[in-house]
Every structure is written in structure tokens, then in C-alpha cells.
JSON list of C-alpha atoms in Angstrom, two decimals:
[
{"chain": "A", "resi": 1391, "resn": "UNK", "atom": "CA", "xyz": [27.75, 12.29, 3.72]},
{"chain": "A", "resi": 1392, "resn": "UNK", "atom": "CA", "xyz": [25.29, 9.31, 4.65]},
{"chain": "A", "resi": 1393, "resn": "UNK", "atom": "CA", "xyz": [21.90, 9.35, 3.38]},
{"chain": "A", "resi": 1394, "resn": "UNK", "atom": "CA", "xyz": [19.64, 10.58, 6.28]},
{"chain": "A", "resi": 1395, "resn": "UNK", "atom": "CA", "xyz": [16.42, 8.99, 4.56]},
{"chain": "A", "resi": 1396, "resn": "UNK", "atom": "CA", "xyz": [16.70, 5.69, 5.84]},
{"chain": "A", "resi": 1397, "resn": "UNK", "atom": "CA", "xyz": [17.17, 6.67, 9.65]},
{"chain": "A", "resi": 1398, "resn": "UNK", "atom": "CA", "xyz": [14.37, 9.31, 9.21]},
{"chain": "A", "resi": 1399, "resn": "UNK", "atom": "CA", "xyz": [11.69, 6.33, 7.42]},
{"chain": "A", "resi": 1400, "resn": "UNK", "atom": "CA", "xyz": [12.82, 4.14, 10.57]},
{"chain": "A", "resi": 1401, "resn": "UNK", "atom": "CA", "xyz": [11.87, 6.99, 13.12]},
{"chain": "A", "resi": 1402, "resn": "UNK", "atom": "CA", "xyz": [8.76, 7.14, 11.80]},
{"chain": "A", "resi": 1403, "resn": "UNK", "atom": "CA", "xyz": [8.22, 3.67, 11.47]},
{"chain": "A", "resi": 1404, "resn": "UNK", "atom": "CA", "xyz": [8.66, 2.97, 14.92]},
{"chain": "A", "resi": 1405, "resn": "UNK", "atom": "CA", "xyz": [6.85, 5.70, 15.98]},
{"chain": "A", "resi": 1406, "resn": "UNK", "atom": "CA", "xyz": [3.65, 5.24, 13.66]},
{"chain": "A", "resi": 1407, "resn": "UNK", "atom": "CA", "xyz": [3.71, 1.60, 12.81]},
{"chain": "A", "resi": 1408, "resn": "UNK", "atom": "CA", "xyz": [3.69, 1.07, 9.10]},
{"chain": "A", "resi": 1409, "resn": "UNK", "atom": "CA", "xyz": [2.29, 3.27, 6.53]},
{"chain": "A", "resi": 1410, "resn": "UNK", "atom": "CA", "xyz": [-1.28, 1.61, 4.18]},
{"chain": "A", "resi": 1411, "resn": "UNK", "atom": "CA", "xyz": [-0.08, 3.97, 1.72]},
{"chain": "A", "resi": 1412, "resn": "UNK", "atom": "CA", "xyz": [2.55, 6.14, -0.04]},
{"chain": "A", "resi": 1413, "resn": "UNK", "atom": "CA", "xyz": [2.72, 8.89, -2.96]},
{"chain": "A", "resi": 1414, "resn": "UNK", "atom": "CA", "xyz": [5.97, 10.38, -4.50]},
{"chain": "A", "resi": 1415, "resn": "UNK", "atom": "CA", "xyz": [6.47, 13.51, -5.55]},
{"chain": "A", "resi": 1416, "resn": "UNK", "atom": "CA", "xyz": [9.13, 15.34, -7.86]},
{"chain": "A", "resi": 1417, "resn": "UNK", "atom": "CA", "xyz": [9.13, 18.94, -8.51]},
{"chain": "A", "resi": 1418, "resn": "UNK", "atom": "CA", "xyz": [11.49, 20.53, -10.85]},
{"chain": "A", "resi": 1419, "resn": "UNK", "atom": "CA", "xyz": [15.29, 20.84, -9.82]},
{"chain": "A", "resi": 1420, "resn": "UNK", "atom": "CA", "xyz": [14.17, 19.26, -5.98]},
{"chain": "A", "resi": 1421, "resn": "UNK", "atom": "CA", "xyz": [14.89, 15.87, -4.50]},
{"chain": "A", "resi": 1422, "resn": "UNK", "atom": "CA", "xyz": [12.20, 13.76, -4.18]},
{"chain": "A", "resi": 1423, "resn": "UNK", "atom": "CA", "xyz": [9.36, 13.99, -1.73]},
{"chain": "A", "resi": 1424, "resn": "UNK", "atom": "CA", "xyz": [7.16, 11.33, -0.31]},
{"chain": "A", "resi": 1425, "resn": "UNK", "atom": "CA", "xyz": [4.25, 11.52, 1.81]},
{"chain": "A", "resi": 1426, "resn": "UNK", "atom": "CA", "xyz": [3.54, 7.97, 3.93]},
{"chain": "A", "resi": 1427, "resn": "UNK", "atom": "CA", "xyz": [-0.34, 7.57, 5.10]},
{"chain": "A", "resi": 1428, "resn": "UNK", "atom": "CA", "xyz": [-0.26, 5.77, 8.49]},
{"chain": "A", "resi": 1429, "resn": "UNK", "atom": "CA", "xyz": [-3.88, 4.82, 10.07]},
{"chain": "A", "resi": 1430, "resn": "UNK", "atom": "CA", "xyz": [-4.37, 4.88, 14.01]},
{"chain": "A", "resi": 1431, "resn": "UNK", "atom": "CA", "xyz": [-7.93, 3.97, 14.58]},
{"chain": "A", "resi": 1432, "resn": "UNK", "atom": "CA", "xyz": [-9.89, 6.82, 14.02]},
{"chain": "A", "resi": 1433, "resn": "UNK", "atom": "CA", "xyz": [-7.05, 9.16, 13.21]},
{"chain": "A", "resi": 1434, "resn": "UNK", "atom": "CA", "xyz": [-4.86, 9.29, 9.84]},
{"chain": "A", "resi": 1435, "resn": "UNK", "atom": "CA", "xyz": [-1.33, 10.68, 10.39]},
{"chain": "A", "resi": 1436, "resn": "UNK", "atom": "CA", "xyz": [0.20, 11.51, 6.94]},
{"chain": "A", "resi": 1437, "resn": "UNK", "atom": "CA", "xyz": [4.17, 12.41, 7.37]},
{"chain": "A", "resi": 1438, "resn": "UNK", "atom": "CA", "xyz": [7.14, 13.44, 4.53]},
{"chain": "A", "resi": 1439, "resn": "UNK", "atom": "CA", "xyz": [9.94, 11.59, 3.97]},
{"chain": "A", "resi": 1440, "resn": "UNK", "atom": "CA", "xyz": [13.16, 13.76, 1.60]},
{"chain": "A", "resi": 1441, "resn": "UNK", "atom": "CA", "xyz": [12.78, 17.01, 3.08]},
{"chain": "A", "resi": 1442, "resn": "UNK", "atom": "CA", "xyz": [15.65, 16.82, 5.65]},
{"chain": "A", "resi": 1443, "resn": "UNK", "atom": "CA", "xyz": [17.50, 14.87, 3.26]},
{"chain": "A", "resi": 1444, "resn": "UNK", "atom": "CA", "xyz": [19.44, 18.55, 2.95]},
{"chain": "A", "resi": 1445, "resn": "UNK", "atom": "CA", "xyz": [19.77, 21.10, 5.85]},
{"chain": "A", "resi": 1446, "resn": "UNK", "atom": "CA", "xyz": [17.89, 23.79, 5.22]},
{"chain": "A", "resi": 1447, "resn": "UNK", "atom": "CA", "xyz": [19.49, 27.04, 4.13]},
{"chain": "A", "resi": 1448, "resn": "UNK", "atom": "CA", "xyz": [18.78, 30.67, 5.68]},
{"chain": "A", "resi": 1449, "resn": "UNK", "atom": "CA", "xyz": [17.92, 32.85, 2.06]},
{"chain": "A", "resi": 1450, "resn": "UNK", "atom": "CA", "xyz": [20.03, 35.32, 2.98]},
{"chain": "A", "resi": 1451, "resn": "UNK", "atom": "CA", "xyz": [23.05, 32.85, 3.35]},
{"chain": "A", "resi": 1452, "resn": "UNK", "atom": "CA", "xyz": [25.13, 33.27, 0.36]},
{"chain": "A", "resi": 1453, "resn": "UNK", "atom": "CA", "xyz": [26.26, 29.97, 0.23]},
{"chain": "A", "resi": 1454, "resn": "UNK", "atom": "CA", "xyz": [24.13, 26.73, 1.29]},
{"chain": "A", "resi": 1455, "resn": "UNK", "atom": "CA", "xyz": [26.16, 24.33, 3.57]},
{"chain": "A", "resi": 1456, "resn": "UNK", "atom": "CA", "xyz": [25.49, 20.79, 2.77]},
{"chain": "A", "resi": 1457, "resn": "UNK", "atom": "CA", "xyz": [25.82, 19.48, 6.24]},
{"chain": "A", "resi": 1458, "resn": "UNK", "atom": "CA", "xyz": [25.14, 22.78, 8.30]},
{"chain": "A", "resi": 1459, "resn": "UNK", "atom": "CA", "xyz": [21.72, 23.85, 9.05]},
{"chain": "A", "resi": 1460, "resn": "UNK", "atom": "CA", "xyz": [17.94, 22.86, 10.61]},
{"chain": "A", "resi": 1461, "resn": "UNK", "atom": "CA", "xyz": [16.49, 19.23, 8.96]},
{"chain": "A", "resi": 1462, "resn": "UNK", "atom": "CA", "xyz": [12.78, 18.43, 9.41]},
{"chain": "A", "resi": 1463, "resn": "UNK", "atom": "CA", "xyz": [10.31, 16.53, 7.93]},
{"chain": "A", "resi": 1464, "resn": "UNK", "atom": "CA", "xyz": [6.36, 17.38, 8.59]},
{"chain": "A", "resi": 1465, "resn": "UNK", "atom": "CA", "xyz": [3.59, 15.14, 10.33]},
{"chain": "A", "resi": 1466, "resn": "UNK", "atom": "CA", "xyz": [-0.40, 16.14, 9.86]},
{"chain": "A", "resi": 1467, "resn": "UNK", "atom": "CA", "xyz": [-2.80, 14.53, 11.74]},
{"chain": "A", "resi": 1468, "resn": "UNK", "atom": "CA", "xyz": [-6.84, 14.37, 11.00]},
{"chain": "A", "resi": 1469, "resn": "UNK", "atom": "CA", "xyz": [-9.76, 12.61, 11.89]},
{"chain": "A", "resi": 1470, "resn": "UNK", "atom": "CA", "xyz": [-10.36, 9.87, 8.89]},
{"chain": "A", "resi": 1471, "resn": "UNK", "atom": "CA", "xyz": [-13.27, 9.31, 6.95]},
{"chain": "A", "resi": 1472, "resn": "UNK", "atom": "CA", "xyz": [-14.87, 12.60, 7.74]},
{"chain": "A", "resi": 1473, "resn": "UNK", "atom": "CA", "xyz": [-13.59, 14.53, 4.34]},
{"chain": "A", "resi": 1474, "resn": "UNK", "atom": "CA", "xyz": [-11.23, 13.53, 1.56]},
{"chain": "A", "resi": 1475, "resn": "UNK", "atom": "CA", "xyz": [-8.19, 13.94, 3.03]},
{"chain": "A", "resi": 1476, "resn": "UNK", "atom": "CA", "xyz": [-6.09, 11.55, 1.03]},
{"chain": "A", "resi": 1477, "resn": "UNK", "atom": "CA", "xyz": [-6.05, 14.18, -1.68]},
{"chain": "A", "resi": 1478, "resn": "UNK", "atom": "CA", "xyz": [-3.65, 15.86, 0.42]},
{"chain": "A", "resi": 1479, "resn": "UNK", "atom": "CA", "xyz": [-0.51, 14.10, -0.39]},
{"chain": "A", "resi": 1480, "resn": "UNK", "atom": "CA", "xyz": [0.43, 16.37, -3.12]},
{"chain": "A", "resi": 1481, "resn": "UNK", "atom": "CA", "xyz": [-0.36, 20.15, -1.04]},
{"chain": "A", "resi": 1482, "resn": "UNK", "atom": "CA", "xyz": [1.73, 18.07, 1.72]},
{"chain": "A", "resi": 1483, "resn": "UNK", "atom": "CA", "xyz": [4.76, 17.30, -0.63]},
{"chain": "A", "resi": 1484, "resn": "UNK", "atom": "CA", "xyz": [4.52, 20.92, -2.12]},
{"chain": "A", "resi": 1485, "resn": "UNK", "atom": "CA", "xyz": [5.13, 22.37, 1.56]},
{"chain": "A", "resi": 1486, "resn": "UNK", "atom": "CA", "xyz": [7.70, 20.09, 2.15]},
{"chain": "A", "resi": 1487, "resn": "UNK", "atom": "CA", "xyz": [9.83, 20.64, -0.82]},
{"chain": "A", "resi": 1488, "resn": "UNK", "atom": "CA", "xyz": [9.08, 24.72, -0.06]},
{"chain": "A", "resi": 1489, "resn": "UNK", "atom": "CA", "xyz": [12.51, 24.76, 1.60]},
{"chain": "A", "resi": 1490, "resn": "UNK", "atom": "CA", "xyz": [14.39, 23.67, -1.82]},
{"chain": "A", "resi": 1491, "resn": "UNK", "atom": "CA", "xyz": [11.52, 25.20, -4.36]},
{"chain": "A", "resi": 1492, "resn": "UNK", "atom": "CA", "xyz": [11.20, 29.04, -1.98]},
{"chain": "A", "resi": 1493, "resn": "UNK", "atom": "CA", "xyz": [14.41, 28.84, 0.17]},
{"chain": "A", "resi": 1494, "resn": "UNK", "atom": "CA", "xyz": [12.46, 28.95, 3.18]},
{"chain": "A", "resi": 1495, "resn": "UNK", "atom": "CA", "xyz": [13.40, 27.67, 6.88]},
{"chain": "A", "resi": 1496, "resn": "UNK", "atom": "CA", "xyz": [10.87, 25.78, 8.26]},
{"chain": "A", "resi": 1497, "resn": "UNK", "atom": "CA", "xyz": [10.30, 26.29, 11.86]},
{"chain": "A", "resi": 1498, "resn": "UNK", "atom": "CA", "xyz": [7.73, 26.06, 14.76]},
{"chain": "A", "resi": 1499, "resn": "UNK", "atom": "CA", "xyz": [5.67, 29.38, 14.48]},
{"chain": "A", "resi": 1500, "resn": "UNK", "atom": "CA", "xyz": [5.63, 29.73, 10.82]},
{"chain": "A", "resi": 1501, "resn": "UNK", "atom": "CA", "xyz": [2.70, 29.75, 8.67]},
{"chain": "A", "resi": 1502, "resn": "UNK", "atom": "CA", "xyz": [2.91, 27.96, 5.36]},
{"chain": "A", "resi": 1503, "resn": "UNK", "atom": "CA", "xyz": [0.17, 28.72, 2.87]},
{"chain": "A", "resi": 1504, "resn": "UNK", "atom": "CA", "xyz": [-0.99, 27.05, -0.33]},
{"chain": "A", "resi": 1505, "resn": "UNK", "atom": "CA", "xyz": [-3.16, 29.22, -1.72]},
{"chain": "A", "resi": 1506, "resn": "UNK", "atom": "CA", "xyz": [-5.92, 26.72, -2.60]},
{"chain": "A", "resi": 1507, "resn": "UNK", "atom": "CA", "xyz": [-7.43, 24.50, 0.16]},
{"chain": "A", "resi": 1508, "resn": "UNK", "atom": "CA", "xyz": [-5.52, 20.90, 1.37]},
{"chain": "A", "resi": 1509, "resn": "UNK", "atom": "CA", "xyz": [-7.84, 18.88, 0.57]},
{"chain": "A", "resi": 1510, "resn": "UNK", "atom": "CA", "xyz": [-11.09, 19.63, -1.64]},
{"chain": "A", "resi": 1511, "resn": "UNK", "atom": "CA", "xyz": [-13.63, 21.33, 0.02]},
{"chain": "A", "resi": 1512, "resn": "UNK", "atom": "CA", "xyz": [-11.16, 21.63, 2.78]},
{"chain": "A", "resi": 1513, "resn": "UNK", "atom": "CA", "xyz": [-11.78, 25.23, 5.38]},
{"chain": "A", "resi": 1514, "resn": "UNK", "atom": "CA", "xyz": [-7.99, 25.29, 5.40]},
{"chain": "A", "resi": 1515, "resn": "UNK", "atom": "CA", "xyz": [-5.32, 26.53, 3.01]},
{"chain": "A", "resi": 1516, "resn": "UNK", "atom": "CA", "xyz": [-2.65, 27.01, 5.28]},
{"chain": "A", "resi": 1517, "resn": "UNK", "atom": "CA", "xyz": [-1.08, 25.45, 8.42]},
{"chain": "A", "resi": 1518, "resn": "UNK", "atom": "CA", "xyz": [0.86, 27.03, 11.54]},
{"chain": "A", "resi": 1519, "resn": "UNK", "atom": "CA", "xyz": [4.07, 24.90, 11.64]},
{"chain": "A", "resi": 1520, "resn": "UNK", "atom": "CA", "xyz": [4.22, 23.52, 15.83]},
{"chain": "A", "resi": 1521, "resn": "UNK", "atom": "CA", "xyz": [6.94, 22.17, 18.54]},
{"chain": "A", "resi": 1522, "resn": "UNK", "atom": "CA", "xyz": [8.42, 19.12, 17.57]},
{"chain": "A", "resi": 1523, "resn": "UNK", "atom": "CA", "xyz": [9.53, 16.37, 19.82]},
{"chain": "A", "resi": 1524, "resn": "UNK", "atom": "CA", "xyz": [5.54, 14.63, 20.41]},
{"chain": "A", "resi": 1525, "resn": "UNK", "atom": "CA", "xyz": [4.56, 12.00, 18.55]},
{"chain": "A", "resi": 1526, "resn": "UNK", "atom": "CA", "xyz": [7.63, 11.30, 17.01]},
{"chain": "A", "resi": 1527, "resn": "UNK", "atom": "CA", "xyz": [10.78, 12.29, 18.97]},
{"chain": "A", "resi": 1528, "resn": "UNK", "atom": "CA", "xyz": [13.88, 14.13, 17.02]},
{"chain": "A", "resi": 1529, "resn": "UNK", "atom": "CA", "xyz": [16.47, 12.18, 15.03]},
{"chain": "A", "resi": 1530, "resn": "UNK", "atom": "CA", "xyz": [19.81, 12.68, 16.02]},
{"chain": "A", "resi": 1531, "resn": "UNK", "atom": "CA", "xyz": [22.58, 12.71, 13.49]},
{"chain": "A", "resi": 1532, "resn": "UNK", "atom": "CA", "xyz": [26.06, 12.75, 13.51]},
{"chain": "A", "resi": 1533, "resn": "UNK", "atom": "CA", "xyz": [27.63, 16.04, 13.89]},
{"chain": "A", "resi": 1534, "resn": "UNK", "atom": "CA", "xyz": [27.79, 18.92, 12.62]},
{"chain": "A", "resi": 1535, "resn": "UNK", "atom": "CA", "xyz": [24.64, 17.63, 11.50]},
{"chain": "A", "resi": 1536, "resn": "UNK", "atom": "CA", "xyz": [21.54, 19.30, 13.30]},
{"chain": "A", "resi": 1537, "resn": "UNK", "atom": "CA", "xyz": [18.81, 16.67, 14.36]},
{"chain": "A", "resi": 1538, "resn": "UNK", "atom": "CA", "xyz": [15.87, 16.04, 11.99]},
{"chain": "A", "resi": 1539, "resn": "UNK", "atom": "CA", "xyz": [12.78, 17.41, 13.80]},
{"chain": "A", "resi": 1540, "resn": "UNK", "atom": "CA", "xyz": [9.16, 16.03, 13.01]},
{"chain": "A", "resi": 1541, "resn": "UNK", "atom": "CA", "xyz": [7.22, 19.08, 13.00]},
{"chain": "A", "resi": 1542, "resn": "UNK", "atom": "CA", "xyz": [3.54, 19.04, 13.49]},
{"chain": "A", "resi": 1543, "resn": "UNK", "atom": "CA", "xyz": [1.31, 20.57, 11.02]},
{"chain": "A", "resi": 1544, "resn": "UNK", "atom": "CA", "xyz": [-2.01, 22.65, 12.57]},
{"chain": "A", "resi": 1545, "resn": "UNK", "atom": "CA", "xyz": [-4.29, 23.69, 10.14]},
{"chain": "A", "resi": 1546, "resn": "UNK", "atom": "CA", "xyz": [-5.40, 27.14, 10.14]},
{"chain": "A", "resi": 1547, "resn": "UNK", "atom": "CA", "xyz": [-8.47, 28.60, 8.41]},
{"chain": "A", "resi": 1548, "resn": "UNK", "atom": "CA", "xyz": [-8.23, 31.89, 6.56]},
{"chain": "A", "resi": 1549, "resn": "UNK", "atom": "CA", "xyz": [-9.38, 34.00, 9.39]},
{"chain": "A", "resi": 1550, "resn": "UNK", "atom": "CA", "xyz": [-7.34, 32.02, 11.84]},
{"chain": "A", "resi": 1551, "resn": "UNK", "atom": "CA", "xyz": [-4.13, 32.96, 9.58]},
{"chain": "A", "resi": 1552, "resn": "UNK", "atom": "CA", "xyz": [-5.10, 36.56, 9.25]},
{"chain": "A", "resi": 1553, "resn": "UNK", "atom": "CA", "xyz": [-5.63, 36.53, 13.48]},
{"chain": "A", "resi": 1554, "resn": "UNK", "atom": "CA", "xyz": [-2.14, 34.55, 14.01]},
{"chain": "A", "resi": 1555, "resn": "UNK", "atom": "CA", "xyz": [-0.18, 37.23, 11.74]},
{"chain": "A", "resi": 1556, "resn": "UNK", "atom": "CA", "xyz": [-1.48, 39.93, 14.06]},
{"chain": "A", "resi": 1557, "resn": "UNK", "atom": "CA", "xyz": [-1.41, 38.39, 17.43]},
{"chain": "A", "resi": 1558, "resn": "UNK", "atom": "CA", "xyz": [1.19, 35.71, 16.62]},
{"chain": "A", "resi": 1559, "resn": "UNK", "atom": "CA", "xyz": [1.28, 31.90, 17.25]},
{"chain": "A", "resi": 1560, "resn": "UNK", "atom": "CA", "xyz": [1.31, 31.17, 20.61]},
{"chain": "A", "resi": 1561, "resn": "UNK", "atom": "CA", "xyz": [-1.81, 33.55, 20.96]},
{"chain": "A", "resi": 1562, "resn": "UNK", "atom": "CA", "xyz": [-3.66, 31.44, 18.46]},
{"chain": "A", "resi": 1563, "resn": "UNK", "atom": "CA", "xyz": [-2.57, 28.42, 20.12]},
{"chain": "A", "resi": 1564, "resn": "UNK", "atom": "CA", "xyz": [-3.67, 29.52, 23.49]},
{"chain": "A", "resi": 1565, "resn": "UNK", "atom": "CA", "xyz": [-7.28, 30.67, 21.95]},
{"chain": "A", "resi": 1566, "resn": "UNK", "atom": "CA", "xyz": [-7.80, 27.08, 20.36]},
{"chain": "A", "resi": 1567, "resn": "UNK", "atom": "CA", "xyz": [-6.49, 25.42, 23.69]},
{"chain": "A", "resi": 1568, "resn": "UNK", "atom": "CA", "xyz": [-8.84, 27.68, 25.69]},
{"chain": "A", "resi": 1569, "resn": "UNK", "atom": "CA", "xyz": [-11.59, 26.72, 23.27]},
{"chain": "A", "resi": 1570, "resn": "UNK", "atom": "CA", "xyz": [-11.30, 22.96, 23.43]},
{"chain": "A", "resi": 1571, "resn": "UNK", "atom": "CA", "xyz": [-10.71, 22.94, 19.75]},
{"chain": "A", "resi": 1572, "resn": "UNK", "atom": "CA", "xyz": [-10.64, 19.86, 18.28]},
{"chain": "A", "resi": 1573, "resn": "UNK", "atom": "CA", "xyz": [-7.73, 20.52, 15.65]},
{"chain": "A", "resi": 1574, "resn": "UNK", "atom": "CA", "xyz": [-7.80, 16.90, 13.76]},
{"chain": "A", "resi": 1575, "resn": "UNK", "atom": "CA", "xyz": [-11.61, 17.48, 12.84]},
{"chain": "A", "resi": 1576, "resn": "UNK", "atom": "CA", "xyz": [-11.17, 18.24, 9.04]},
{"chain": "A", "resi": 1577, "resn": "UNK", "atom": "CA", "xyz": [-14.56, 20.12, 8.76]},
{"chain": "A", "resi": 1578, "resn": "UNK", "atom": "CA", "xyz": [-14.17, 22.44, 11.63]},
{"chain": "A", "resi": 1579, "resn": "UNK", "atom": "CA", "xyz": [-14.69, 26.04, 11.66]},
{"chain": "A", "resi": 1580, "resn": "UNK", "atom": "CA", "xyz": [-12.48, 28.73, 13.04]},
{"chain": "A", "resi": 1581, "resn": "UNK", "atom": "CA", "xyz": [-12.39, 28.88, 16.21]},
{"chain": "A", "resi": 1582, "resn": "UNK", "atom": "CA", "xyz": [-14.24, 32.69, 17.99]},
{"chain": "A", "resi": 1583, "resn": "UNK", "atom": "CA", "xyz": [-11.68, 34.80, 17.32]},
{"chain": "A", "resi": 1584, "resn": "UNK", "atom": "CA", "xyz": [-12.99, 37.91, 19.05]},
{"chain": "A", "resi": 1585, "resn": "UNK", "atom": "CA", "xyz": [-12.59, 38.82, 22.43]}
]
């Protein structure tokens, strides 16, 4: 099986130019995780690198296929120098080794949560998982390997993760499209939430 971390760094490098910084990240009994900080003028794009190195693996599965299964790596957007965002690397690498760590399938829709905010002082602690295929188009790999998908990260203040778990995702998408919500500002409130 070829090592899918080399085609997946490439992706991103071509579609975010190169990265002004990097962490790594090891948590016990997972492969590593790295987070890559890439700067577009005013906007900071911070993206994994290890999570699809292995397929992720439904929890109910009794065995884990190492070739079978979804791949993706995550991509989070903000608005820089408006909050300390850069403290984010670690939250970033703990969500993206939550497949390995919590046996979890990533996918658009889902809500991961932290439990503490992403950044300090940050209004968010979790983020609504979206549709890949934007900014930085899916890897294809050779079969039966499934494509790595780049999945954007939105994220979601407290109340906006209590309303999405009621209503769902698309309905909170729809509500901050409808509101012109600006979802890279890192200080921004939730969005009216009442109809």
C-alpha cells in the first residue's frame, strides 16, 4: 500500500501555495498529525496532513479494512490577525486524529466538538464538518481506495450547535447564508437563531 501523504501534501500545495508554518502532533497509539498554516492575504487557511493516511472505519465494523473506507483530511479558514488563531493547531490535530483516537467517520453534516474553545477566547468549541470539493478539489487514489476529500471546517458557537442538532445542518447553513454571515470572522456571534 503506497503512502497517501505525499499526494495529499501536493494537493494542498497546489491548491494553497506553500504553508509559513507547520506543527506536529502525536497522540497515543495514532499516526501522526500535522496541521500546515497557509496565508492568503487577509485570510489564514490552516489544513491536516495524516488523517487519510488510513480509511476511516465505521465503529460498528468488526474489522477495519486497511484500504476500504472514506479518507479526508480537514481545511479551516479565518480571518487573520483578528484573534489568536494560531493556537489552534493542536484542537485542529485533536479532531483530525478523532477518527483513530474515537472511531468516528468524518463526514459533511457532522458536528465535532472539543469541549473547550479553538482558540483562546474563541466563541466556538465545535465545528459543523461541510461539502468537500471547493477550495481544494478531491484526491483520487488508486482503487479500491476511496478519494481523500478536503473537508471544510465551519465553526459553530454553542447555541448554533444546540440549533443544528435540532433542525439539522443544512437548516443552519441556510440561516447563516440567509444572514450574510461572515463565517471566517473569528469573533463573531451566533447568528439570530429564532424565527
Amino acid at each position: 500500500m503506497s503512502d497517501v501523504s505525499p499526494l495529499v501534501e501536493a494537493r494542498l500545495l497546489t491548491a494553497l501555495g506553500e504553508p509559513d508554518a507547520r506543527a506536529s502532533v502525536t497522540f497515543l497509539g495514532t499516526d501522526r498529525i500535522e496541521v500546515l498554516r497557509f496565508p492568503e492575504g487577509d485570510v489564514v487557511r490552516y489544513a491536516t496532513l495524516g488523517m487519510s493516511a488510513r480509511p476511516m472505519t465505521d465503529p460498528a465494523a468488526a474489522l477495519a479494512d486497511p484500504l476500504r473506507g472514506p479518507r479526508a483530511e480537514l481545511v479551516l479558514s479565518v480571518r487573520s490577525g483578528l484573534a489568536d488563531t494560531d493556537k489552534l493547531l493542536r484542537p485542529l490535530a485533536v479532531l483530525a486524529a478523532s477518527p483513530q483516537v474515537e472511531g468516528v467517520v468524518v463526514a459533511p453534516g457532522a458536528s465535532l466538538d472539543l469541549g473547550e474553545p479553538l482558540w483562546p477566547g474563541a466563541p466556538f468549541s465545535s465545528v459543523l464538518v461541510a461539502e468537500s470539493g471547493g477550495l481544494v478539489e478531491d484526491l483520487e487514489l488508486d482503487e479500491p481506495m476511496e478519494p481523500v476529500r478536503f473537508l471544510p471546517l465551519l465553526p459553530m458557537t454553542p447555541n448554533e450547535a444546540a440549533w443544528k442538532r435540532v433542525h439539522g445542518a443544512a437548516a443552519l447553513e441556510e440561516r447563516w447564508l440567509a444572514r450574510g454571515t461572515d463565517l471566517r470572522d473569528p469573533r463573531r456571534g451566533s447568528v439570530p437563531l429564532a424565527d
